[in-house]
């Protein structure tokens, strides 16, 4: 085909099982390809190839023999090296190094296989006289080639239909593998067949590959030509699970049914014929376009779908088809008092209260829909979704919403500091992007699914915290969240009543590691006792691990020093072997730990050098977590440090040390302590340890209220012992009589 032409640049991409009915052997097929490189290149020409493919050595020999310039791409070391590759929904985020310069760009193409083609094209374009930076600047505008992992149309329930020319075993495997890698946890179905009068050996192999990757298989006719179509299908389905097969000879009917059956987030691949406009039955040919057929049935499907994917998911799971396609919902709530106009109310039946008794109030507040266990006859039935278990529906819906979100999801667990870190991450990320997060401390079986339901699927990030009382809860909740990035703040005796020892707590917190997405990231506190324990578990799952620390010198993000400048501080740290700093108004230990964890996270998504050094200055601690205020009591002023939100051994120890470090020679420092709860059989020992810590700190008087805290009081040195209060009203006497200005 090409004899008589001479080329300046030639590209060798790969070689696979194809056209062997003609070429007879793989070696003959390879030689026919290599004809381009051996015979059809000009002098001083170029060859571009992939240094990681088996044929690379033969191509390199040709370039040496012919004295042709060789340019390579590689995942390890090539002229153009792929440094990192990530998926973000239908996009691919690429980082490369070329001629000692690093470039970042997005590809709006589906499938990693497309990346290889693009990188080779970039080199070829530069060799043709285009500036490389200009190529990088426009690369996001590239659209797929007709029928090569091409997204066809747009479906309102976020399902996808992809058209691909895959008609060989290797091509089909590559196609499905690429889709599986990019869209994890999403079900794949396929419409395909095999051509007649061609390589018959490939048919069972293609059936086996489809069976391996696909949830449903619509087996249909391709181009039967002069063969019996039924016999072709019989050959394909030899290695396919019978429960997966839906055999529909008519190709249009197969595509129609496959599109109609797509649930939210599902993916359909229509493979084989691609750009062909004719279907060949030997005795006759008929005009038929896969793409036109797909678009026809997508338009039909969209007429029965809502614009809001959350409503489509609710419809599917509850099997309630009466919900109007024009209905809209804003947020979800399980508290009828929080309902606003357009919200959806989930009437959850708990141990003490039954949400079904508050449906009336929810609708009066303006609810658009209610999920109920029993229909309220005062309101229209099409505004109510009746199910057996409202919480179960909320949870299932939330999990599918998460799977359909392109947001980068961050999950935080640990014994203390979860909410503060979540807030710090949210506030900081909001300066550069759109962020959804769990409100307050929504970290249990109600709060997590509710937060996920309210996730905006178009936001760049979702930040959620995960709590627990017993073993298995972190596993259950983080499975729903399926985080891209997990953070474990620390391990302490918080909620220890259901655990024999602290290792049991560490093990339960580590359950989140099992549910971080493949190739995901885990951030750990290198100063924590269980750092190595969690790291080993993460390494087994092949997660990327980043660490932060105040004391551990090997931390990826290591605190160096803190310098005070007037009323603010410069926090210096080391990251990527470089010294950096940001300004802050707070330097308490818990704050600095959260600061370092936030830096580790930001560094994954942004270049720290490009961020303002003042991004942390406006961050305020959540209420009850070390926030400071001045109280006017009569003629005196009292400085109050509020640590009342969460008193477990680790958070209390940190709070006490921060308090002890405050320099105050003229006025006294008073401490008012209540019980540390949910410690079970660890309670006595942990309360005693707190007393030992206080004895070593610069704290003048300790006042207590509660039962277990009396163990702490008994350990105190006599001169530190203050009042023992019987009830909260006596706090007034403490402030008025014991505390000075």
XYZ file of C-alpha atoms in Angstrom:
741
model
C 0.000 0.000 0.000
C 2.817 2.409 0.828
C 5.569 1.504 -1.662
C 6.722 4.589 -3.555
C 6.179 6.910 -0.569
C 8.886 8.100 1.846
C 8.108 9.212 5.403
C 9.826 11.658 7.738
C 8.438 10.156 10.973
C 7.043 6.674 11.678
C 5.363 5.407 14.865
C 5.183 1.807 16.102
C 2.468 1.512 18.780
C 2.045 -2.234 19.468
C 1.244 -5.584 17.882
C -1.499 -8.083 18.720
C -3.375 -11.161 17.426
C -5.041 -9.923 14.211
C -5.300 -10.797 10.492
C -3.600 -14.160 11.077
C -5.956 -15.768 8.577
C -4.018 -13.740 6.000
C -0.505 -13.497 7.488
C -0.437 -17.124 8.748
C 2.021 -16.401 11.599
C 2.695 -13.713 14.186
C 6.254 -13.260 12.805
C 4.934 -12.689 9.252
C 2.482 -10.120 10.618
C 5.297 -8.313 12.482
C 7.521 -8.274 9.386
C 4.746 -6.705 7.318
C 4.529 -3.904 9.896
C 8.297 -3.448 10.069
C 8.352 -2.887 6.269
C 7.452 0.748 7.012
C 10.515 1.173 9.228
C 12.965 -0.829 7.103
C 12.089 0.425 3.615
C 9.910 3.536 3.635
C 11.745 6.152 5.715
C 13.781 9.078 4.378
C 17.343 9.730 5.413
C 17.555 11.671 8.694
C 14.091 10.479 9.633
C 12.542 9.575 13.022
C 11.018 6.526 14.650
C 8.800 6.834 17.717
C 7.904 3.801 19.808
C 7.180 2.487 23.291
C 10.311 1.348 25.137
C 8.213 -1.036 27.264
C 6.855 -3.287 24.453
C 8.423 -6.654 23.396
C 9.123 -5.404 19.829
C 11.261 -2.484 21.093
C 14.580 -4.355 20.675
C 13.900 -5.103 16.983
C 12.929 -1.493 16.291
C 16.058 -0.249 18.073
C 18.216 -2.515 15.846
C 16.574 -1.005 12.745
C 17.348 2.548 13.935
C 21.009 1.646 14.531
C 21.356 -0.076 11.147
C 19.626 2.714 9.214
C 21.051 5.539 11.391
C 17.565 6.818 12.160
C 16.755 8.919 15.217
C 14.823 6.982 17.864
C 12.366 8.658 20.269
C 10.688 6.632 23.009
C 7.902 6.927 25.537
C 8.097 4.894 28.736
C 6.715 4.477 32.224
C 10.292 4.208 33.518
C 12.844 6.073 31.442
C 12.196 7.260 27.907
C 12.691 10.447 25.934
C 9.202 11.190 27.232
C 8.507 9.599 30.621
C 5.043 9.210 32.079
C 5.541 10.290 35.710
C 1.988 9.813 36.899
C -1.423 8.914 35.568
C -4.725 9.308 37.457
C -8.396 9.014 36.576
C -10.952 11.665 37.452
C -14.335 10.456 36.243
C -14.182 10.472 32.444
C -10.945 12.493 32.472
C -7.327 11.409 32.814
C -4.806 13.528 34.718
C -1.327 13.201 33.214
C 2.116 14.251 34.406
C 5.120 13.797 32.088
C 8.760 14.804 31.848
C 10.181 15.721 28.443
C 13.563 17.323 27.769
C 14.059 17.874 31.522
C 10.777 19.809 31.854
C 7.684 18.630 33.744
C 4.231 19.089 32.213
C 0.739 18.517 33.666
C -2.384 18.231 31.549
C -5.847 16.651 31.313
C -7.097 14.231 28.678
C -10.823 14.164 27.954
C -10.525 10.644 26.587
C -11.615 7.337 28.115
C -9.043 4.550 28.514
C -5.369 4.633 29.442
C -4.530 3.091 26.054
C -5.402 6.515 24.574
C -2.651 8.116 26.685
C 0.025 6.154 24.851
C -1.293 7.276 21.464
C -1.461 10.893 22.603
C 2.092 10.908 23.994
C 3.482 9.492 20.746
C 1.444 12.051 18.778
C 2.884 14.854 20.909
C 6.447 13.850 20.027
C 5.523 13.448 16.334
C 3.903 16.903 16.332
C 6.992 18.484 17.839
C 9.201 16.747 15.251
C 6.876 18.266 12.640
C 7.646 21.781 13.871
C 5.005 22.514 16.543
C 6.224 23.956 19.869
C 5.802 21.391 22.647
C 4.232 23.884 25.083
C 1.621 24.775 22.428
C 0.792 21.070 22.116
C 0.380 20.752 25.904
C -1.878 23.825 25.975
C -4.450 22.354 23.559
C -4.230 18.643 24.384
C -7.378 18.759 26.582
C -9.408 19.653 23.460
C -8.645 16.354 21.712
C -11.747 14.238 21.034
C -11.839 10.450 20.559
C -11.451 8.902 17.127
C -14.779 7.586 15.788
C -15.481 4.258 17.495
C -12.307 4.027 19.545
C -13.520 4.044 23.146
C -15.884 6.787 22.004
C -18.565 8.012 24.375
C -21.847 8.156 22.440
C -24.578 10.531 23.588
C -25.314 11.474 27.172
C -27.700 9.644 29.526
C -29.337 11.448 32.455
C -28.638 8.644 34.941
C -24.859 8.913 34.385
C -24.672 5.579 32.578
C -22.281 5.473 29.615
C -22.400 3.917 26.169
C -19.014 3.412 24.544
C -18.469 2.453 20.921
C -15.290 0.515 20.167
C -13.857 -1.304 17.164
C -12.580 -4.185 19.335
C -12.928 -7.246 17.107
C -9.935 -9.323 18.270
C -9.249 -10.964 21.650
C -6.403 -8.556 22.494
C -8.396 -5.507 21.431
C -11.454 -6.612 23.428
C -9.380 -7.345 26.536
C -7.592 -3.992 26.257
C -10.893 -2.162 25.793
C -12.641 -3.803 28.766
C -9.555 -3.689 30.999
C -9.176 0.049 30.359
C -12.840 0.659 31.202
C -12.617 -1.483 34.355
C -9.512 0.388 35.568
C -11.036 3.814 34.972
C -14.522 3.091 36.313
C -14.018 0.825 39.311
C -17.142 -0.597 40.987
C -19.291 0.197 37.944
C -21.054 -2.627 36.111
C -20.076 -3.254 32.492
C -22.340 -4.833 29.863
C -21.482 -5.532 26.229
C -23.154 -5.972 22.844
C -20.956 -7.937 20.427
C -20.621 -10.804 17.984
C -17.950 -12.070 15.570
C -17.629 -11.795 11.792
C -18.060 -14.770 9.510
C -15.468 -16.155 7.049
C -12.650 -14.914 9.310
C -10.387 -16.225 12.102
C -12.642 -18.813 13.784
C -10.210 -19.633 16.586
C -10.690 -16.248 18.266
C -14.438 -16.672 18.931
C -14.350 -18.705 22.197
C -11.501 -16.483 23.425
C -13.586 -13.357 22.914
C -16.500 -14.955 24.741
C -14.211 -15.844 27.640
C -12.865 -12.256 27.833
C -16.380 -10.766 27.780
C -17.384 -13.184 30.545
C -14.384 -12.131 32.664
C -15.130 -8.392 32.599
C -18.851 -8.008 31.962
C -21.939 -8.190 34.154
C -24.281 -8.766 31.181
C -23.527 -9.988 27.657
C -25.861 -9.265 24.735
C -24.705 -11.733 22.097
C -25.706 -10.649 18.609
C -24.701 -10.754 14.937
C -21.698 -8.853 13.590
C -21.092 -9.481 9.848
C -21.981 -13.186 9.422
C -21.122 -13.005 5.703
C -21.476 -16.529 4.263
C -21.572 -18.383 7.602
C -24.584 -19.461 9.641
C -24.984 -16.668 12.300
C -26.324 -19.125 14.877
C -23.173 -21.290 14.609
C -20.956 -18.221 15.077
C -22.849 -17.347 18.275
C -22.655 -20.980 19.473
C -18.871 -20.844 19.127
C -18.592 -17.541 21.044
C -20.721 -18.609 24.006
C -18.844 -21.837 24.799
C -16.962 -20.099 27.628
C -19.643 -17.671 28.823
C -21.674 -18.094 32.009
C -25.225 -18.876 30.873
C -26.692 -16.525 33.498
C -24.923 -13.565 31.873
C -25.983 -14.207 28.276
C -28.890 -12.547 26.534
C -28.798 -13.840 22.942
C -30.516 -11.450 20.513
C -29.588 -12.088 16.840
C -30.990 -8.777 15.573
C -28.285 -6.192 16.324
C -30.670 -3.242 16.675
C -32.857 -5.146 19.157
C -29.752 -6.121 21.143
C -28.601 -2.482 21.383
C -32.142 -1.342 22.231
C -32.477 -3.788 25.149
C -28.943 -3.127 26.416
C -29.518 0.661 26.530
C -32.932 0.286 28.174
C -31.457 -1.914 30.943
C -28.705 0.533 31.939
C -29.016 1.539 35.596
C -27.343 4.629 37.082
C -23.603 4.543 36.520
C -23.610 1.378 34.387
C -21.407 1.173 31.292
C -22.335 -0.412 27.979
C -19.765 -1.277 25.310
C -20.973 -1.842 21.764
C -18.043 -3.597 20.106
C -16.933 -4.898 16.737
C -18.538 -2.959 13.867
C -17.848 0.585 15.028
C -17.719 2.961 12.015
C -19.185 0.462 9.521
C -22.448 1.576 7.918
C -23.379 -1.797 6.410
C -24.112 -5.209 7.929
C -23.046 -8.105 5.682
C -25.190 -11.281 5.630
C -23.539 -12.687 2.496
C -26.705 -13.146 0.411
C -27.714 -9.591 1.254
C -26.362 -6.438 2.881
C -28.325 -3.898 4.907
C -27.567 -0.362 5.986
C -26.895 -0.273 9.726
C -24.939 2.122 11.982
C -24.174 1.183 15.601
C -23.786 4.850 16.506
C -27.106 6.002 14.993
C -28.858 3.087 16.697
C -27.315 3.899 20.104
C -28.315 7.594 19.840
C -31.890 6.629 18.909
C -32.385 4.559 22.067
C -30.557 6.998 24.333
C -33.036 9.713 23.286
C -35.906 7.345 24.065
C -34.436 6.397 27.474
C -33.862 10.011 28.535
C -37.588 10.794 28.205
C -38.264 8.565 31.239
C -35.403 9.839 33.419
C -35.058 12.752 35.849
C -32.400 15.411 35.407
C -31.319 14.704 39.001
C -29.310 11.477 39.209
C -30.232 11.093 42.898
C -33.905 10.746 41.958
C -33.049 8.224 39.244
C -31.134 6.121 41.787
C -34.027 6.336 44.281
C -36.431 5.200 41.550
C -34.242 2.226 40.637
C -33.647 0.980 44.184
C -37.190 1.538 45.464
C -38.705 0.417 42.115
C -41.085 3.349 42.406
C -41.944 4.565 38.897
C -44.536 7.119 40.028
C -41.963 9.831 40.847
C -42.448 12.600 38.302
C -39.571 13.182 35.855
C -39.877 16.922 36.577
C -39.574 16.586 40.381
C -36.518 18.117 42.040
C -34.870 17.650 45.418
C -32.254 19.728 47.202
C -30.855 18.159 50.379
C -31.719 15.085 52.430
C -32.439 15.098 56.163
C -33.600 12.650 58.828
C -34.673 15.517 61.119
C -38.041 17.036 60.170
C -37.091 20.301 61.935
C -34.144 20.787 59.568
C -36.236 20.353 56.412
C -36.319 23.276 53.976
C -38.337 23.777 50.799
C -37.446 21.163 48.169
C -35.656 18.768 50.560
C -36.235 15.020 50.868
C -37.127 13.571 54.286
C -36.043 10.053 55.255
C -38.403 8.832 57.979
C -36.113 6.516 59.936
C -37.482 4.264 62.639
C -35.075 4.316 65.601
C -35.089 2.747 69.067
C -36.637 5.795 70.723
C -38.314 7.770 67.918
C -40.121 6.818 64.734
C -39.510 9.275 61.880
C -42.793 8.225 60.273
C -44.577 10.209 62.998
C -42.914 13.403 61.718
C -43.763 13.135 57.996
C -46.580 15.628 58.503
C -44.140 18.194 59.939
C -41.611 17.535 57.132
C -44.163 18.288 54.403
C -45.354 21.420 56.220
C -41.710 22.569 56.264
C -41.655 22.213 52.461
C -40.353 18.676 51.787
C -40.562 17.678 48.122
C -40.458 13.936 48.889
C -40.526 11.605 51.873
C -39.183 8.072 52.169
C -41.518 6.275 54.571
C -42.365 2.868 56.051
C -46.095 3.625 55.822
C -48.028 5.995 53.548
C -49.393 9.174 55.167
C -52.885 9.601 53.655
C -52.873 13.363 54.295
C -50.409 13.806 51.409
C -50.193 12.659 47.779
C -48.846 9.165 47.252
C -46.558 10.306 44.427
C -44.715 12.444 47.004
C -43.978 9.405 49.173
C -41.682 6.434 48.541
C -42.787 3.475 50.641
C -40.029 1.023 51.640
C -39.437 -1.531 54.386
C -36.348 0.214 55.744
C -35.710 3.922 55.122
C -32.142 3.822 56.460
C -31.290 0.926 54.149
C -32.594 2.854 51.124
C -30.644 5.965 52.187
C -27.460 3.913 52.555
C -27.806 2.067 49.226
C -28.643 5.298 47.389
C -25.697 7.116 48.969
C -23.286 4.363 47.989
C -24.379 4.566 44.339
C -24.227 8.389 44.416
C -20.630 8.060 45.584
C -19.838 5.586 42.781
C -21.231 8.078 40.260
C -19.257 11.005 41.622
C -16.044 12.197 40.014
C -15.119 14.010 43.251
C -11.880 13.022 44.964
C -13.146 11.547 48.220
C -11.150 11.936 51.445
C -12.095 9.919 54.556
C -10.706 10.699 58.013
C -10.694 8.441 61.051
C -8.726 8.252 64.294
C -9.289 8.588 68.020
C -9.321 12.365 68.113
C -8.929 15.366 65.843
C -11.190 14.012 63.067
C -13.649 16.907 62.992
C -10.949 19.578 63.363
C -8.918 18.074 60.517
C -12.028 17.696 58.352
C -12.864 21.373 58.882
C -9.276 22.472 58.194
C -9.172 20.472 54.959
C -12.579 21.755 53.880
C -11.785 25.427 54.571
C -8.373 25.182 52.877
C -9.517 23.242 49.793
C -12.439 25.654 49.311
C -9.912 28.392 48.523
C -9.047 26.627 45.239
C -11.951 24.307 44.417
C -15.512 23.185 45.148
C -15.875 20.974 48.236
C -18.620 18.869 49.849
C -18.145 17.661 53.421
C -19.929 16.002 56.302
C -21.460 18.622 58.621
C -20.590 18.756 62.337
C -19.731 15.212 63.461
C -21.855 13.225 61.016
C -19.653 10.141 61.271
C -21.953 7.227 62.182
C -24.407 4.936 60.329
C -26.850 7.847 59.943
C -24.412 10.716 59.362
C -22.148 9.087 56.763
C -24.866 8.046 54.266
C -26.671 11.358 54.812
C -23.463 13.295 54.067
C -22.823 11.193 50.965
C -26.399 11.669 49.736
C -25.861 15.425 49.977
C -22.544 15.208 48.121
C -22.565 17.334 44.992
C -21.277 14.860 42.354
C -19.765 17.753 40.376
C -17.648 19.036 43.267
C -13.885 18.530 43.080
C -13.558 17.084 46.603
C -15.624 15.374 49.277
C -14.255 15.321 52.847
C -15.868 12.926 55.344
C -15.104 11.702 58.843
C -15.691 8.153 60.052
C -16.312 7.259 63.702
C -16.955 4.056 65.616
C -17.994 2.483 68.899
C -17.068 -1.100 68.073
C -15.281 -3.409 65.658
C -16.674 -3.542 62.121
C -18.221 -0.054 62.038
C -15.274 1.607 60.268
C -15.287 -1.204 57.703
C -19.029 -0.772 57.073
C -18.899 3.025 56.769
C -15.669 3.329 54.769
C -17.026 0.716 52.337
C -19.905 3.113 51.632
C -17.509 6.060 51.252
C -14.905 4.147 49.171
C -12.263 6.871 49.647
C -9.538 7.773 47.178
C -7.517 9.089 50.117
C -7.680 7.929 53.741
C -6.211 9.661 56.792
C -5.722 8.091 60.252
C -5.001 10.865 62.759
C -3.953 8.843 65.833
C -4.917 5.952 68.109
C -6.014 6.391 71.720
C -8.462 4.964 74.272
C -11.458 6.851 72.838
C -14.618 4.663 72.779
C -12.603 1.828 74.312
C -15.441 0.245 76.293
C -15.956 -2.398 73.576
C -12.265 -3.297 73.203
C -9.929 -5.463 75.273
C -6.876 -3.341 74.548
C -5.620 -0.413 72.471
C -4.392 -2.704 69.688
C -8.010 -3.707 69.143
C -8.849 -0.011 68.640
C -5.934 0.386 66.192
C -7.116 -2.676 64.295
C -10.682 -1.351 64.093
C -9.508 2.074 62.853
C -7.316 0.308 60.288
C -10.407 -1.286 58.722
C -10.610 1.828 56.551
C -7.418 0.738 54.731
C -9.311 -2.221 53.212
C -11.808 0.134 51.561
C -9.481 2.748 50.070
C -9.699 2.454 46.284
C -7.015 0.434 44.483
C -3.956 2.648 43.789
C -5.298 4.995 46.483
C -3.392 6.896 49.152
C -3.127 6.644 52.941
C -1.809 9.465 55.142
C -0.524 8.426 58.586
C 0.753 10.133 61.727
C 4.409 9.022 61.960
C 4.494 9.939 65.674
C 1.653 7.551 66.483
C 2.438 4.261 68.262
C 0.594 2.287 65.583
C 2.202 3.982 62.573
C 4.136 0.854 61.493
C 1.125 -1.379 62.190
C -1.063 0.598 59.777
C 1.747 1.111 57.265
C 2.334 -2.660 56.890
C -1.359 -3.227 56.233
C -1.420 -0.455 53.611
C 1.690 -1.805 51.880
C 0.001 -5.202 51.491
C -2.801 -3.433 49.653
C -0.219 -1.571 47.514
C -1.432 1.862 48.610
C 0.753 4.938 48.354
C 1.698 6.013 51.911
C 2.491 9.534 53.094
C 3.380 10.439 56.680
C 3.455 13.573 58.783
C 5.096 14.123 62.136
C 6.317 16.534 64.770
C 9.007 14.219 66.172
C 9.619 11.435 63.643
C 12.567 12.536 61.491
C 11.615 10.183 58.649
C 8.197 11.787 58.132
C 7.367 12.856 54.581
C 6.035 16.096 56.073
C 8.200 16.948 59.112
C 7.819 19.930 61.437
C 11.101 21.876 61.577
C 10.455 24.918 63.771
C 7.902 27.553 64.728
C 8.860 31.227 64.731
C 6.676 33.906 66.355
C 6.221 37.182 64.470
C 4.110 39.667 66.439
C 0.781 37.864 67.031
C 1.166 35.198 64.343
C 3.526 32.272 63.734
C 5.562 30.898 60.847
C 5.359 27.089 60.848
C 8.351 25.646 58.980
C 8.288 22.079 57.696
C 10.217 19.809 55.339
C 8.481 18.180 52.376
C 10.017 16.515 49.301
C 13.452 17.350 50.783
C 12.588 21.064 50.656
C 11.940 23.579 53.412
C 8.579 25.386 53.269
C 6.428 27.463 55.636
C 2.913 28.849 56.124
C 1.560 31.427 58.574
C -0.740 30.417 61.435
C -2.475 31.893 64.480
C -2.375 28.663 66.478
C 0.489 26.365 67.471
C -1.132 23.896 69.867
C 0.092 20.342 69.317
C -3.213 19.030 67.967
C -3.493 22.024 65.613
C 0.056 21.517 64.295
C -0.636 17.808 63.665
C -3.760 18.685 61.668
C -1.778 21.394 59.863
C 0.870 18.847 58.788
C -1.799 16.327 57.682
C -3.446 19.079 55.613
C -0.094 19.978 54.026
C 0.433 16.301 53.085
C -3.007 16.313 51.419
C -2.575 19.638 49.603
C 0.777 18.503 48.228
C -0.987 15.628 46.429
C -3.197 17.976 44.428
C -1.385 21.315 44.224
C 2.088 22.811 43.922
C 2.669 24.264 47.411
C 4.876 26.993 45.960
C 1.876 28.457 44.141
C -0.277 28.676 47.305
C -0.548 31.808 49.440
C 1.447 31.571 52.677
C -1.610 33.035 54.466
C -4.166 30.330 53.600
C -4.374 29.094 57.231
C -4.742 32.513 58.894
C -8.541 32.675 58.709
C -9.091 29.112 59.978
C -11.048 28.971 63.231
C -11.146 25.882 65.401
C -14.563 24.204 65.627
C -16.433 25.046 68.835
C -15.257 23.214 71.932
C -11.903 22.182 70.491
C -9.529 24.670 72.047
C -11.247 27.875 70.947
C -10.583 30.865 73.225
C -12.859 33.653 74.422
C -13.118 36.322 77.112
C -15.991 36.168 79.608
C -17.196 39.290 81.434
C -18.383 38.341 84.923
C -19.335 41.432 86.895
C -16.215 43.595 87.058
C -13.777 40.830 86.181
C -12.677 39.269 82.904
C -11.911 35.564 82.609
C -10.063 33.934 79.713
C -11.854 30.726 78.760
C -10.292 27.882 76.765
C -13.095 25.559 75.668
C -12.021 21.913 75.200
C -15.453 20.534 76.104
C -16.310 18.812 72.808
C -14.355 15.600 73.147
C -12.566 14.374 76.237
C -10.750 11.123 75.570
C -7.294 10.347 77.041
C -5.309 11.565 74.030
C -7.267 14.762 73.339
C -7.331 15.590 77.063
C -3.593 14.939 77.445
C -2.901 17.240 74.458
C -5.243 19.931 75.806
C -3.607 19.782 79.265
C -0.093 20.123 77.848
C -1.169 23.075 75.710
C -2.735 24.667 78.810
C 0.341 23.952 80.910
C 2.559 25.651 78.312
C 0.716 28.966 78.567
C 3.012 31.369 80.409
C 1.149 33.158 83.181
C 2.984 34.505 86.214
C 0.455 37.097 87.390
C -2.826 35.198 87.156
C -3.818 31.663 88.105
C -4.686 28.871 85.718
C -7.793 26.922 86.739
C -8.871 23.609 85.243
C -12.425 22.240 85.345
C -12.661 18.542 84.447
C -15.567 16.172 83.856
C -15.575 12.419 83.235
C -13.959 10.781 80.231
C -16.768 8.541 78.993
C -17.022 5.216 77.116
C -13.719 3.844 78.460
C -15.218 0.688 79.972
C -12.745 -1.329 82.083
C -9.946 1.081 81.030
C -11.628 3.966 82.858
C -9.860 3.767 86.246
C -6.323 3.456 84.818
C -6.852 6.224 82.259
C -8.305 8.671 84.805
C -5.365 7.960 87.141
C -2.859 8.659 84.338
C -4.441 12.070 83.778
C -3.770 12.932 87.427
C -0.096 12.011 87.008
C 0.157 14.265 83.924
C -1.446 17.248 85.700
C 1.013 16.931 88.608
C 3.884 17.644 86.178
C 2.255 20.655 84.532
C 2.074 24.360 85.352
C -1.607 24.356 86.395
C -2.651 26.016 89.659
C -6.008 24.555 90.628
C -8.046 21.585 89.414
C -11.816 21.470 90.003
C -13.899 18.412 89.125
C -17.485 17.390 88.447
C -18.432 13.747 87.853
C -17.926 10.231 89.146
C -14.900 8.759 87.359
C -12.895 11.990 87.475
C -12.600 11.514 91.249
C -9.876 8.942 90.473
C -7.899 11.764 88.821
C -8.521 14.037 91.813
C -7.163 11.435 94.249
C -3.821 11.341 92.397
C -3.371 15.137 92.435
C -0.869 16.892 94.701
C -2.772 18.548 97.559
C -1.893 22.125 96.592
C -3.452 21.579 93.142
C -6.766 20.271 94.473
C -9.675 22.681 94.015
C -13.433 22.226 94.403
C -15.409 19.010 93.977
C -18.697 20.099 92.372
C -21.913 18.134 92.740
C -23.807 19.665 89.814
C -23.398 22.165 86.992
C -25.086 24.979 88.932
C -22.100 25.013 91.284
C -19.933 26.165 88.338
C -21.442 29.627 88.966
C -20.040 29.635 92.515
C -16.663 28.507 91.176
C -16.545 31.443 88.736
C -17.851 34.034 91.180
C -15.922 33.037 94.311
C -12.808 31.100 93.303
C -11.699 32.861 90.114
C -10.063 36.300 90.125
C -9.859 38.846 87.325
